[in-house]
Short mmCIF file of C-alpha atoms and ligand atoms in Angstrom, two decimals:
data_model
loop_
_atom_site.label_atom_id
_atom_site.label_comp_id
_atom_site.label_asym_id
_atom_site.label_seq_id
_atom_site.Cartn_x
_atom_site.Cartn_y
_atom_site.Cartn_z
CA UNK A 24 0.00 0.00 0.00
CA UNK A 25 2.63 2.39 1.01
CA UNK A 26 4.95 2.04 -1.96
CA UNK A 27 2.21 3.32 -4.29
CA UNK A 28 1.74 6.41 -2.18
CA UNK A 29 5.50 6.76 -1.97
CA UNK A 30 5.89 6.88 -5.74
CA UNK A 31 3.16 9.46 -6.01
CA UNK A 32 4.96 11.62 -3.49
CA UNK A 33 8.20 11.05 -5.33
CA UNK A 34 6.55 12.12 -8.58
CA UNK A 35 5.30 15.26 -6.85
CA UNK A 36 8.74 15.88 -5.49
CA UNK A 37 10.40 15.46 -8.85
CA UNK A 38 7.88 17.77 -10.48
CA UNK A 39 8.77 20.45 -7.96
CA UNK A 40 11.80 22.57 -8.70
CA UNK A 41 13.62 25.06 -6.51
CA UNK A 42 12.72 27.82 -8.96
CA UNK A 43 8.98 27.38 -8.31
CA UNK A 44 7.44 30.51 -6.79
CA UNK A 45 7.13 30.37 -3.02
CA UNK A 46 3.61 29.31 -2.13
CA UNK A 47 2.50 29.38 1.48
CA UNK A 48 -0.22 27.82 3.62
CA UNK A 49 -2.82 26.34 1.22
CA UNK A 50 -0.31 24.20 -0.65
CA UNK A 51 1.68 23.33 2.44
CA UNK A 52 -0.31 20.14 2.96
CA UNK A 53 0.52 18.62 -0.37
CA UNK A 54 4.11 19.78 -0.22
CA UNK A 55 4.31 18.23 3.21
CA UNK A 56 3.88 14.87 1.56
CA UNK A 57 7.01 15.44 -0.49
CA UNK A 58 9.17 15.65 2.58
CA UNK A 59 10.63 12.19 2.23
CA UNK A 60 11.54 11.88 5.90
CA UNK A 61 7.84 11.75 6.75
CA UNK A 62 7.24 8.63 4.69
CA UNK A 63 8.41 6.14 7.28
CA UNK A 64 6.02 7.51 9.86
CA UNK A 65 3.09 5.54 8.48
CA UNK A 66 2.71 2.58 10.80
CA UNK A 67 5.72 3.40 12.94
CA UNK A 68 6.00 5.58 16.00
CA UNK A 69 7.31 9.11 15.61
CA UNK A 70 10.72 9.57 17.17
CA UNK A 71 10.29 11.91 20.12
CA UNK A 72 12.19 13.60 22.93
CA UNK A 73 11.64 12.21 26.44
CA UNK A 74 9.66 13.88 29.22
CA UNK A 75 12.76 15.80 30.30
CA UNK A 76 13.02 17.26 26.80
CA UNK A 77 16.04 15.14 25.82
CA UNK A 78 16.79 12.87 22.89
CA UNK A 79 19.89 10.76 23.33
CA UNK A 80 21.47 8.95 20.38
CA UNK A 81 24.32 6.44 20.52
CA UNK A 82 26.37 6.08 17.34
CA UNK A 83 28.16 2.73 17.00
CA UNK A 84 30.78 2.45 14.25
CA UNK A 85 32.97 -0.30 12.87
CA UNK A 86 31.53 -3.48 14.34
CA UNK A 87 33.07 -5.61 11.54
CA UNK A 88 30.93 -8.58 12.60
CA UNK A 89 31.72 -11.91 10.99
CA UNK A 90 35.48 -11.48 10.88
CA UNK A 91 37.22 -14.83 11.25
CA UNK A 92 33.89 -16.67 11.20
CA UNK A 93 35.57 -20.03 10.54
CA UNK A 94 38.28 -19.79 13.20
CA UNK A 95 37.94 -19.98 16.98
CA UNK A 96 38.50 -16.33 17.83
CA UNK A 97 36.01 -15.01 15.23
CA UNK A 98 32.70 -15.89 16.92
CA UNK A 99 34.16 -14.91 20.32
CA UNK A 100 35.04 -11.52 18.91
CA UNK A 101 31.43 -11.04 17.79
CA UNK A 102 30.22 -11.98 21.28
CA UNK A 103 32.56 -9.31 22.62
CA UNK A 104 31.12 -6.72 20.26
CA UNK A 105 27.62 -7.54 21.48
CA UNK A 106 28.81 -7.08 25.07
CA UNK A 107 30.22 -3.64 24.18
CA UNK A 108 26.86 -2.60 22.76
CA UNK A 109 24.92 -4.06 25.68
CA UNK A 110 27.05 -2.23 28.26
CA UNK A 111 26.92 1.11 26.46
CA UNK A 112 23.16 0.82 25.91
CA UNK A 113 22.50 -0.10 29.54
CA UNK A 114 24.68 2.72 30.78
CA UNK A 115 23.27 5.38 28.45
CA UNK A 116 19.70 4.23 27.82
CA UNK A 117 19.44 6.11 24.49
CA UNK A 118 16.21 6.74 22.58
CA UNK A 119 17.86 5.91 19.27
CA UNK A 120 20.88 4.00 17.96
CA UNK A 121 22.80 4.67 14.75
CA UNK A 122 24.97 1.97 13.20
CA UNK A 123 27.38 4.27 11.42
CA UNK A 124 29.05 1.95 8.95
CA UNK A 125 31.20 -1.16 8.67
CA UNK A 126 28.57 -3.24 10.40
CA UNK A 127 29.78 -6.49 8.84
CA UNK A 128 33.33 -7.31 7.85
CA UNK A 129 33.68 -7.37 4.11
CA UNK A 130 37.06 -8.92 3.74
CA UNK A 131 36.37 -12.49 4.66
CA UNK A 132 32.70 -13.31 5.19
CA UNK A 133 30.94 -15.69 2.87
CA UNK A 134 28.97 -13.78 0.28
CA UNK A 135 25.97 -16.14 0.48
CA UNK A 136 25.10 -15.26 4.07
CA UNK A 137 26.98 -12.05 4.90
CA UNK A 138 23.79 -10.10 5.58
CA UNK A 139 22.89 -12.63 8.33
CA UNK A 140 25.48 -10.89 10.46
CA UNK A 141 23.20 -7.87 10.60
CA UNK A 142 21.12 -9.87 13.09
CA UNK A 143 24.13 -10.02 15.40
CA UNK A 144 24.88 -6.33 14.90
CA UNK A 145 21.35 -5.28 15.82
CA UNK A 146 20.67 -7.90 18.54
CA UNK A 147 21.56 -5.92 21.70
CA UNK A 148 19.63 -2.89 20.42
CA UNK A 149 16.64 -5.01 19.36
CA UNK A 150 16.63 -6.85 22.69
CA UNK A 151 16.19 -3.48 24.40
CA UNK A 152 13.46 -2.34 22.00
CA UNK A 153 15.40 0.73 20.86
CA UNK A 154 14.65 2.13 17.39
CA UNK A 155 17.65 2.42 15.10
CA UNK A 156 18.94 3.11 11.62
CA UNK A 157 22.09 2.47 9.63
CA UNK A 158 24.58 3.97 7.30
CA UNK A 159 26.63 1.39 5.44
CA UNK A 160 30.40 1.43 5.18
CA UNK A 161 33.27 0.48 2.97
CA UNK A 162 32.91 -3.07 4.21
CA UNK A 163 32.62 -4.56 0.73
CA UNK A 164 29.09 -5.77 1.41
CA UNK A 165 26.54 -4.79 -1.20
CA UNK A 166 24.62 -1.88 0.32
CA UNK A 167 21.41 -2.68 -1.50
CA UNK A 168 21.46 -6.23 -0.11
CA UNK A 169 22.09 -4.85 3.38
CA UNK A 170 19.20 -2.39 3.05
CA UNK A 171 16.82 -5.03 1.70
CA UNK A 172 17.73 -7.45 4.48
CA UNK A 173 17.38 -4.77 7.14
CA UNK A 174 14.04 -3.56 5.80
CA UNK A 175 12.66 -7.06 5.36
CA UNK A 176 13.56 -8.21 8.87
CA UNK A 177 13.40 -5.00 10.92
CA UNK A 178 11.64 -2.41 8.75
CA UNK A 179 8.19 -3.02 10.23
CA UNK A 180 9.48 -2.75 13.78
CA UNK A 181 12.60 -0.92 14.93
CA UNK A 182 14.63 -0.03 11.82
CA UNK A 183 14.07 3.41 10.31
CA UNK A 184 16.67 2.93 7.56
CA UNK A 185 15.49 4.08 4.13
CA UNK A 186 16.82 5.02 0.73
CA UNK A 187 15.72 8.31 -0.83
CA UNK A 188 18.36 8.86 -3.50
CA UNK A 189 21.69 7.58 -4.71
CA UNK A 190 23.14 5.00 -7.04
CA UNK A 191 22.47 1.29 -6.58
CA UNK A 192 23.76 -1.08 -5.40
CA UNK A 193 26.22 1.15 -3.52
CA UNK A 194 25.52 4.74 -2.56
CA UNK A 195 21.75 4.41 -2.12
CA UNK A 196 21.60 4.96 1.65
CA UNK A 197 20.75 8.67 1.79
CA UNK A 198 17.77 9.76 3.90
CA UNK A 199 16.67 11.78 6.92
CA UNK A 200 14.50 11.28 9.99
CA UNK A 201 12.50 13.84 11.97
CA UNK A 202 12.56 13.94 15.78
CA UNK A 203 9.63 15.64 17.51
CA UNK A 204 9.45 17.36 20.90
CA UNK A 205 6.22 15.43 21.62
CA UNK A 206 4.08 12.92 19.68
CA UNK A 207 1.64 15.69 18.74
CA UNK A 208 4.16 18.40 17.80
CA UNK A 209 3.48 19.42 14.18
CA UNK A 210 7.08 20.34 13.33
CA UNK A 211 10.21 18.35 14.21
CA UNK A 212 12.60 19.82 16.77
CA UNK A 213 15.59 18.16 15.08
CA UNK A 214 16.55 16.18 11.99
CA UNK A 215 18.98 13.28 11.63
CA UNK A 216 20.53 12.95 8.17
CA UNK A 217 22.24 9.78 6.97
CA UNK A 218 24.57 9.53 3.98
CA UNK A 219 26.18 6.68 2.09
CA UNK A 220 29.91 7.13 1.53
CA UNK A 221 30.20 3.91 -0.49
CA UNK A 222 33.30 1.71 -0.61
CA UNK A 223 36.91 2.07 -1.56
CA UNK A 224 37.79 -1.43 -2.58
CA UNK A 225 37.47 -2.18 -6.24
CA UNK A 226 37.05 -5.60 -7.72
CA UNK A 227 35.32 -7.71 -10.30
CA UNK A 228 32.08 -8.45 -8.47
CA UNK A 229 32.80 -12.10 -7.83
CA UNK A 230 33.02 -11.98 -4.03
CA UNK A 231 33.74 -12.79 -1.30
CA UNK A 232 36.29 -10.04 -1.17
CA UNK A 233 36.30 -8.22 -4.45
CA UNK A 234 33.30 -6.02 -5.03
CA UNK A 235 31.86 -4.58 -8.24
CA UNK A 236 33.35 -1.54 -9.90
CA UNK A 237 30.14 0.27 -8.90
CA UNK A 238 31.47 0.34 -5.35
CA UNK A 239 34.76 1.85 -6.35
CA UNK A 240 33.89 5.36 -5.14
CA UNK A 241 34.45 6.44 -1.58
CA UNK A 242 32.67 9.69 -1.18
CA UNK A 243 28.97 10.59 -0.99
CA UNK A 244 27.58 10.65 -4.52
CA UNK A 245 28.23 14.12 -5.88
CA UNK A 246 25.44 14.15 -8.45
CA UNK A 247 22.33 12.95 -6.59
CA UNK A 248 22.93 13.89 -2.96
CA UNK A 249 23.63 17.66 -3.03
CA UNK A 250 20.41 18.45 -4.95
CA UNK A 251 18.52 16.12 -2.60
CA UNK A 252 19.79 17.97 0.49
CA UNK A 253 18.95 21.31 -1.07
CA UNK A 254 15.50 20.25 -2.22
CA UNK A 255 14.53 18.67 1.09
CA UNK A 256 15.83 21.57 3.18
CA UNK A 257 14.05 24.11 1.01
CA UNK A 258 10.84 22.09 1.40
CA UNK A 259 11.34 22.03 5.19
CA UNK A 260 11.61 25.79 5.15
CA UNK A 261 8.50 26.18 3.00
CA UNK A 262 6.33 23.66 4.83
CA UNK A 263 7.50 24.14 8.41
CA UNK A 264 8.81 27.70 8.22
CA UNK A 265 12.25 26.50 9.32
CA UNK A 266 14.93 23.90 8.72
CA UNK A 267 15.38 22.18 12.09
CA UNK A 268 18.88 21.73 13.55
CA UNK A 269 20.54 18.56 12.36
CA UNK A 270 22.87 15.73 13.26
CA UNK A 271 24.65 14.14 10.28
CA UNK A 272 25.91 10.53 10.13
CA UNK A 273 28.28 9.31 7.38
CA UNK A 274 30.76 6.46 7.63
CA UNK A 275 33.82 7.77 5.77
CA UNK A 276 34.87 11.24 6.98
CA UNK A 277 35.14 14.18 4.63
CA UNK A 278 38.62 15.42 3.75
CA UNK A 279 38.18 18.46 6.05
CA UNK A 280 38.55 16.03 8.97
CA UNK A 281 42.21 15.61 8.13
CA UNK A 282 42.84 19.34 8.51
CA UNK A 283 40.83 19.55 11.75
CA UNK A 284 42.74 16.57 13.21
CA UNK A 285 45.66 18.85 14.08
CA UNK A 286 43.56 20.92 16.53
CA UNK A 287 43.98 20.28 20.27
CA UNK A 288 40.90 18.21 21.08
CA UNK A 289 39.91 15.57 23.61
CA UNK A 290 39.57 12.02 22.31
CA UNK A 291 41.86 9.57 20.54
CA UNK A 292 44.14 10.71 17.73
CA UNK A 293 45.76 7.35 16.96
CA UNK A 294 44.77 7.13 13.40
CA UNK A 295 44.58 10.59 11.84
CA UNK A 296 42.52 10.61 8.65
CA UNK A 297 44.67 10.45 5.57
CA UNK A 298 43.13 11.55 2.28
CA UNK A 299 45.20 8.99 0.42
CA UNK A 300 43.67 6.22 2.50
CA UNK A 301 40.25 7.89 2.54
CA UNK A 302 40.44 7.79 -1.20
CA UNK A 303 40.13 11.42 -1.96
CA UNK A 304 43.44 11.55 -3.76
CA UNK A 305 44.43 10.50 -7.23
CA UNK A 306 48.15 10.10 -7.77
CA UNK A 307 48.85 12.14 -4.64
CA UNK A 308 46.52 15.02 -5.48
CA UNK A 309 43.31 15.76 -3.58
CA UNK A 310 40.44 15.44 -6.03
CA UNK A 311 37.79 17.41 -4.16
CA UNK A 312 35.26 14.73 -5.02
CA UNK A 313 33.70 14.96 -1.54
CA UNK A 314 33.27 18.72 -1.79
CA UNK A 315 29.84 18.82 -3.48
CA UNK A 316 28.47 16.89 -0.46
CA UNK A 317 30.37 19.04 2.03
CA UNK A 318 29.25 22.24 0.31
CA UNK A 319 25.66 21.03 0.47
CA UNK A 320 26.09 20.63 4.26
CA UNK A 321 27.52 24.15 4.48
CA UNK A 322 24.51 25.45 2.60
CA UNK A 323 22.25 23.50 4.97
CA UNK A 324 24.08 25.17 7.88
CA UNK A 325 24.58 28.70 6.56
CA UNK A 326 22.21 28.91 3.66
CA UNK A 327 18.92 30.67 3.08
CA UNK A 328 16.84 28.00 4.85
CA UNK A 329 18.12 28.72 8.35
CA UNK A 330 19.25 25.21 9.28
CA UNK A 331 22.02 24.38 11.65
CA UNK A 332 24.38 21.40 11.44
CA UNK A 333 25.10 20.45 15.06
CA UNK A 334 27.69 17.81 14.15
CA UNK A 335 28.82 15.53 11.33
CA UNK A 336 30.04 12.23 12.77
CA UNK A 337 31.98 9.40 11.12
CA UNK A 338 33.68 6.11 11.87
CA UNK A 339 36.16 4.42 9.53
CA UNK A 340 39.31 5.52 11.40
CA UNK A 341 39.03 3.25 14.45
CA UNK A 342 41.59 5.18 16.49
CA UNK A 343 39.84 8.55 16.17
CA UNK A 344 37.27 9.68 18.71
CA UNK A 345 37.49 13.51 18.80
CA UNK A 346 35.31 16.44 17.70
CA UNK A 347 36.68 19.65 16.18
CA UNK A 348 35.57 22.74 14.33
CA UNK A 349 37.27 25.81 12.85
CA UNK A 350 36.91 28.08 9.86
CA UNK A 351 38.22 25.13 7.82
CA UNK A 352 34.88 23.43 8.46
CA UNK A 353 32.96 26.73 8.36
CA UNK A 354 32.41 26.16 12.08
CA UNK A 355 30.56 22.87 11.56
CA UNK A 356 31.69 20.35 14.21
CA UNK A 357 33.23 17.20 12.73
CA UNK A 358 33.39 14.15 15.04
CA UNK A 359 34.62 10.58 15.09
CA UNK A 360 32.79 7.72 16.79
CA UNK A 361 35.81 5.67 17.88
CA UNK A 362 35.49 1.87 17.62
CA UNK A 363 32.53 -0.11 18.94
CA UNK A 364 33.49 -3.52 17.57
CA UNK A 365 36.05 -6.18 18.33
CA UNK A 366 36.25 -6.73 14.57
CA UNK A 367 38.67 -4.68 12.50
CA UNK A 368 42.06 -3.25 13.42
CA UNK A 369 42.76 -1.86 16.88
CA UNK A 370 44.93 1.12 17.84
CA UNK A 371 46.78 1.84 21.08
CA UNK A 372 44.10 3.95 22.77
CA UNK A 373 41.02 2.28 21.28
CA UNK A 374 41.45 -1.07 23.04
CA UNK A 375 38.53 -0.28 25.34
CA UNK A 376 35.69 -0.07 22.80
CA UNK A 377 33.13 2.74 22.76
CA UNK A 378 30.15 4.40 21.17
CA UNK A 379 29.69 8.17 20.72
CA UNK A 380 26.69 9.71 22.48
CA UNK A 381 24.84 12.82 21.34
CA UNK A 382 22.35 14.35 23.74
CA UNK A 383 19.91 16.76 22.15
CA UNK A 384 18.10 18.95 24.66
CA UNK A 385 15.10 21.10 23.65
CA UNK A 386 16.49 23.95 25.76
CA UNK A 387 19.82 23.81 23.88
CA UNK A 388 18.05 23.68 20.52
CA UNK A 389 15.84 26.65 21.20
CA UNK A 390 18.74 28.99 22.01
CA UNK A 391 19.98 31.68 19.61
CA UNK A 392 22.46 29.17 18.20
CA UNK A 393 21.51 25.53 18.84
CA UNK A 394 24.17 23.31 20.45
CA UNK A 395 24.52 19.60 21.23
CA UNK A 396 26.29 17.73 24.04
CA UNK A 397 28.44 14.77 23.11
CA UNK A 398 30.77 12.29 24.85
CA UNK A 399 32.31 8.87 24.43
CA UNK A 400 30.82 5.94 26.34
CA UNK A 401 32.85 2.76 26.90
CA UNK A 402 32.32 -0.95 27.35
CA UNK A 403 33.64 -0.68 30.93
CA UNK A 404 30.78 1.72 31.81
CA UNK A 405 33.04 4.79 31.87
CA UNK A 406 32.54 7.97 29.84
CA UNK A 407 34.85 10.81 28.82
CA UNK A 408 35.60 13.55 26.31
CA UNK A 409 32.39 15.48 27.14
CA UNK A 410 32.00 18.65 25.10
CA UNK A 411 29.23 21.01 24.05
CA UNK A 412 29.42 21.53 20.30
CA UNK A 413 28.55 25.04 19.18
CA UNK A 414 30.21 28.44 18.63
CA UNK A 415 31.85 28.30 22.08
CA UNK A 416 33.61 25.03 21.31
CA UNK A 417 37.23 25.75 20.21
CA UNK A 418 36.38 29.48 19.98
CA UNK A 419 40.04 30.29 19.32
CA UNK A 420 39.61 28.70 15.89
CA UNK A 421 36.57 30.71 14.87
CA UNK A 422 38.85 32.98 12.89
CA UNK A 423 41.54 30.65 11.64
C1 NAG B 103 37.03 -10.60 24.23
O1 NAG B 103 37.11 -9.60 25.23
C2 NAG B 103 37.98 -9.93 26.30
C3 NAG B 103 37.84 -8.82 27.33
O2 NAG B 103 38.02 -7.58 26.75
C4 NAG B 103 39.39 -10.08 25.79
O3 NAG B 103 40.26 -10.45 26.84
C5 NAG B 103 39.43 -11.15 24.72
O4 NAG B 103 40.71 -11.22 24.14
C6 NAG B 103 38.42 -10.82 23.63
N1 NAG B 103 38.37 -11.90 22.66
C7 NAG B 103 38.42 -11.67 21.36
C8 NAG B 103 38.42 -12.89 20.49
O5 NAG B 103 38.45 -10.57 20.87
C1 NAG B 104 27.69 -18.42 6.95
O1 NAG B 104 27.99 -19.66 6.33
C2 NAG B 104 29.20 -20.24 6.79
C3 NAG B 104 29.45 -21.51 6.01
O2 NAG B 104 29.31 -21.30 4.64
C4 NAG B 104 29.12 -20.53 8.26
O3 NAG B 104 30.36 -21.01 8.73
C5 NAG B 104 28.75 -19.28 9.01
O4 NAG B 104 28.51 -19.57 10.37
C6 NAG B 104 27.50 -18.64 8.44
N1 NAG B 104 27.27 -17.37 9.10
C7 NAG B 104 26.06 -16.99 9.55
C8 NAG B 104 25.97 -15.65 10.20
O5 NAG B 104 25.07 -17.68 9.44
C1 NAG B 105 48.07 8.01 -12.10
O1 NAG B 105 49.32 7.34 -12.09
C2 NAG B 105 49.30 6.12 -12.83
C3 NAG B 105 50.63 5.40 -12.61
O2 NAG B 105 51.65 6.33 -12.28
C4 NAG B 105 49.04 6.44 -14.29
O3 NAG B 105 49.02 5.23 -15.05
C5 NAG B 105 47.70 7.14 -14.41
O4 NAG B 105 47.49 7.54 -15.76
C6 NAG B 105 47.65 8.37 -13.52
N1 NAG B 105 46.31 8.89 -13.57
C7 NAG B 105 46.04 10.18 -13.71
C8 NAG B 105 44.59 10.55 -13.80
O5 NAG B 105 46.90 11.02 -13.77
#
C-alpha cells in the first residue's frame, strides 16, 4: 500500500523545482507529503524527545561482525562486540541508535550469508526495543542487499533505515529522519541525516572479497545527494517555516577532517585521517570529489533556509574519537565515533571499545544558536571527552 503512495509523493517531489514561486499555507499540505523523511512515519511511532526534553542517540561504528567466522576467535570476537553494545546501551539508555558503517566485515565473510550478520549487529539494540537506523560502510558488502535485508527483517518494527536517492547497489543509503518534541508536535525539533559514503575497494564483483566496480567510489555521490539535500531543506523551510537543527551521520569522513585533526581536542588521535587512504586523492593530489556533499552541508548550515548542522560524525578511522571545528569546516563540528566492535584493526588507545553519544536537549536547541552535548561511552561503563558543540567550542579557531 505504502509504496504506491511513496511513488506518487516522489513524482510530486520530482515535479517540484527550486525555482517554483514560493507558495504558502494552502499548498503546504501537499508539499508536506514530499518531505521524504515523513514517509516512514506511516505505521511506525514518531521519534520523540523524552519527558525531560532530551533525545539521546548512541552512534556505533565499525563493528566488523563476521570477521574470522571459521576460526575460533572469530565468533568470540562477535560476542565481545555484542557485550560492548549491551554495556553502552544499559549505561546510556538512548532513545535511538545509529549503526554508522562497517557493520559487517567485508574482507572475509561468505557472500551467500553475509547479511545474516546484521542480526548479530542489531541484537543488543533489538533486545532493548530501541529504534535504530544504519549507514553502510566500505565493508565490501553490497549496500542494496544490506538495506533489503534490514528492511525485510526490521523495517516493520525498529529499523528506520530508508533510501531516498543515490546509485544502486552502492551509494543508495541517503535519507533523513525527523525527531519531535512530543508525539503531537506538528514540526520536528531536530533532523537526523544519513549519507552513504560507499566503498573504496574495487574488484570484479565475484566476491567474497572483491566487489563490483560500482562500489569503487568512496565519497557521498556528488550528483544525486547535493540536490537532494537542497530540495529537502528548502521544502522544510516552506512547509514548516524552518529547517530544524541537524545531526549528520556518514561512515567515511570528509577530507576536512584531516585538517581539523591537528587541533587540540579531547579524544583519541591514533589514526589521523589520511586523504590517500580515505580515497580522496588521485596520484597524490586531492580530487575534491567529496566537496559537493560538504558544500551542500555548508549550505544547509549557513544557507537561506536557516538550518544548523550540530555535528557531522563518522567512523572508519578506528583510532579517532574527537570532535573539532574551525573556519576550515565553516564552524561545523566534525566528530569521530571511535570503535565499537572487536572486529577490525585496533589502535593503542582504542582497546577499550566505545560508542559516541549525542544528547539533544530542547532547551539547547531553542537557544539563539543551537548546540549539542556529546561524549564517548565505553564498554567498561566509563565515559569521557564530554564537550558542548557550538560556537563556544574551540572558539580560538573561529577565525583561523
Ligand atoms: C574478548 O574480550 C575480552 C575482554 O576484553 C578479551 O580479553 C578477549 O581477548 C576478547 N576476545 C576476542 C576474540 O576478541
Ligand atoms: C555463513 O555460512 C558459513 C558456512 O558457509 C558458516 O560457517 C557461518 O557460520 C554462516 N554465518 C552466519 C551468520 O550464518
Ligand atoms: C596516475 O598514475 C598512474 C601510474 O603512475 C598512471 O598510469 C595514471 O594515468 C595516472 N592517472 C592520472 C589521472 O593522472
